[in-house]
Amino acid sequence: MRPLLVLAAWVAITVLVWIMAYVWPLLGHLLVPLGATSMAFAVLVVGEGVAQEVRLTIRMRRYERQREAFLAHRKRFERKDGE
């Protein structure tokens, strides 16, 4: 029984490899452009996310600088009124 099982396994592996030898190039013609397209899409999405984060960081830093300048100006203005 066991030698028959081993033989069946080897036959199945051989048939599978033989089928894949003919099917894989056909699948490759479909999968390679699909993979390239999906990679390009992923790069665009990730790139857009990075660009958005950079824009938000720039806006936040500009807001912080403007707020610091405003608070310094208000402090000077209040000091002049108090004197």
mmCIF file of C-alpha atoms in Angstrom:
data_model
loop_
_atom_site.group_PDB
_atom_site.id
_atom_site.type_symbol
_atom_site.label_atom_id
_atom_site.label_comp_id
_atom_site.label_asym_id
_atom_site.label_seq_id
_atom_site.Cartn_x
_atom_site.Cartn_y
_atom_site.Cartn_z
ATOM 1 C CA MET A 1 0.000 0.000 0.000
ATOM 2 C CA ARG A 2 2.747 2.444 0.947
ATOM 3 C CA PRO A 3 4.785 2.026 -2.293
ATOM 4 C CA LEU A 4 1.579 2.627 -4.254
ATOM 5 C CA LEU A 5 0.967 5.842 -2.274
ATOM 6 C CA VAL A 6 4.528 7.038 -2.926
ATOM 7 C CA LEU A 7 4.138 6.260 -6.627
ATOM 8 C CA ALA A 8 0.830 8.147 -6.759
ATOM 9 C CA ALA A 9 2.423 11.140 -5.021
ATOM 10 C CA TRP A 10 5.316 11.188 -7.507
ATOM 11 C CA VAL A 11 2.912 10.918 -10.437
ATOM 12 C CA ALA A 12 0.838 13.787 -9.040
ATOM 13 C CA ILE A 13 3.944 15.953 -8.565
ATOM 14 C CA THR A 14 5.181 15.112 -12.072
ATOM 15 C CA VAL A 15 1.817 15.946 -13.649
ATOM 16 C CA LEU A 16 1.601 19.170 -11.641
ATOM 17 C CA VAL A 17 5.098 20.255 -12.717
ATOM 18 C CA TRP A 18 4.332 19.341 -16.334
ATOM 19 C CA ILE A 19 1.083 21.365 -16.259
ATOM 20 C CA MET A 20 2.806 24.319 -14.590
ATOM 21 C CA ALA A 21 5.528 24.277 -17.252
ATOM 22 C CA TYR A 22 2.868 25.051 -19.852
ATOM 23 C CA VAL A 23 0.485 27.143 -17.744
ATOM 24 C CA TRP A 24 3.005 29.346 -15.919
ATOM 25 C CA PRO A 25 4.165 31.315 -19.007
ATOM 26 C CA LEU A 26 0.534 31.958 -19.904
ATOM 27 C CA LEU A 27 -0.177 33.130 -16.375
ATOM 28 C CA GLY A 28 3.012 35.180 -16.436
ATOM 29 C CA HIS A 29 1.734 37.197 -19.357
ATOM 30 C CA LEU A 30 -1.294 38.083 -17.261
ATOM 31 C CA LEU A 31 0.294 38.371 -13.831
ATOM 32 C CA VAL A 32 3.332 40.484 -14.677
ATOM 33 C CA PRO A 33 1.339 43.451 -16.077
ATOM 34 C CA LEU A 34 -1.158 43.098 -13.235
ATOM 35 C CA GLY A 35 1.669 43.120 -10.700
ATOM 36 C CA ALA A 36 3.351 46.099 -12.342
ATOM 37 C CA THR A 37 0.077 48.011 -12.415
ATOM 38 C CA SER A 38 -0.671 47.242 -8.788
ATOM 39 C CA MET A 39 2.857 48.260 -7.749
ATOM 40 C CA ALA A 40 2.522 51.550 -9.617
ATOM 41 C CA PHE A 41 -0.820 52.153 -7.913
ATOM 42 C CA ALA A 42 0.689 51.367 -4.507
ATOM 43 C CA VAL A 43 3.586 53.757 -5.153
ATOM 44 C CA LEU A 44 1.158 56.496 -6.152
ATOM 45 C CA VAL A 45 -1.013 55.964 -3.077
ATOM 46 C CA VAL A 46 1.949 55.847 -0.697
ATOM 47 C CA GLY A 47 3.564 58.836 -2.424
ATOM 48 C CA GLU A 48 0.359 60.845 -2.129
ATOM 49 C CA GLY A 49 0.110 59.945 1.552
ATOM 50 C CA VAL A 50 3.687 61.080 2.177
ATOM 51 C CA ALA A 51 3.092 64.319 0.274
ATOM 52 C CA GLN A 52 -0.053 64.979 2.318
ATOM 53 C CA GLU A 53 1.839 64.376 5.577
ATOM 54 C CA VAL A 54 4.562 66.797 4.477
ATOM 55 C CA ARG A 55 1.960 69.449 3.620
ATOM 56 C CA LEU A 56 0.255 68.995 7.002
ATOM 57 C CA THR A 57 3.592 69.252 8.806
ATOM 58 C CA ILE A 58 4.437 72.466 6.953
ATOM 59 C CA ARG A 59 1.014 73.926 7.788
ATOM 60 C CA MET A 60 1.365 72.961 11.452
ATOM 61 C CA ARG A 61 4.819 74.541 11.726
ATOM 62 C CA ARG A 62 3.581 77.711 10.013
ATOM 63 C CA TYR A 63 0.616 77.839 12.428
ATOM 64 C CA GLU A 64 2.928 77.399 15.417
ATOM 65 C CA ARG A 65 5.245 80.182 14.200
ATOM 66 C CA GLN A 66 2.307 82.538 13.605
ATOM 67 C CA ARG A 67 0.836 81.702 17.013
ATOM 68 C CA GLU A 68 4.167 82.346 18.754
ATOM 69 C CA ALA A 69 4.511 85.681 16.939
ATOM 70 C CA PHE A 70 0.942 86.622 17.843
ATOM 71 C CA LEU A 71 1.399 85.716 21.512
ATOM 72 C CA ALA A 72 4.677 87.647 21.680
ATOM 73 C CA HIS A 73 3.024 90.661 20.053
ATOM 74 C CA ARG A 74 0.032 90.453 22.420
ATOM 75 C CA LYS A 75 2.330 90.174 25.414
ATOM 76 C CA ARG A 76 4.257 93.293 24.311
ATOM 77 C CA PHE A 77 1.001 95.120 23.602
ATOM 78 C CA GLU A 78 -0.452 94.209 27.002
ATOM 79 C CA ARG A 79 2.780 95.265 28.723
ATOM 80 C CA LYS A 80 2.586 98.684 27.023
ATOM 81 C CA ASP A 81 -1.039 99.138 28.127
ATOM 82 C CA GLY A 82 -0.238 98.141 31.701
ATOM 83 C CA GLU A 83 2.545 100.718 32.102
#
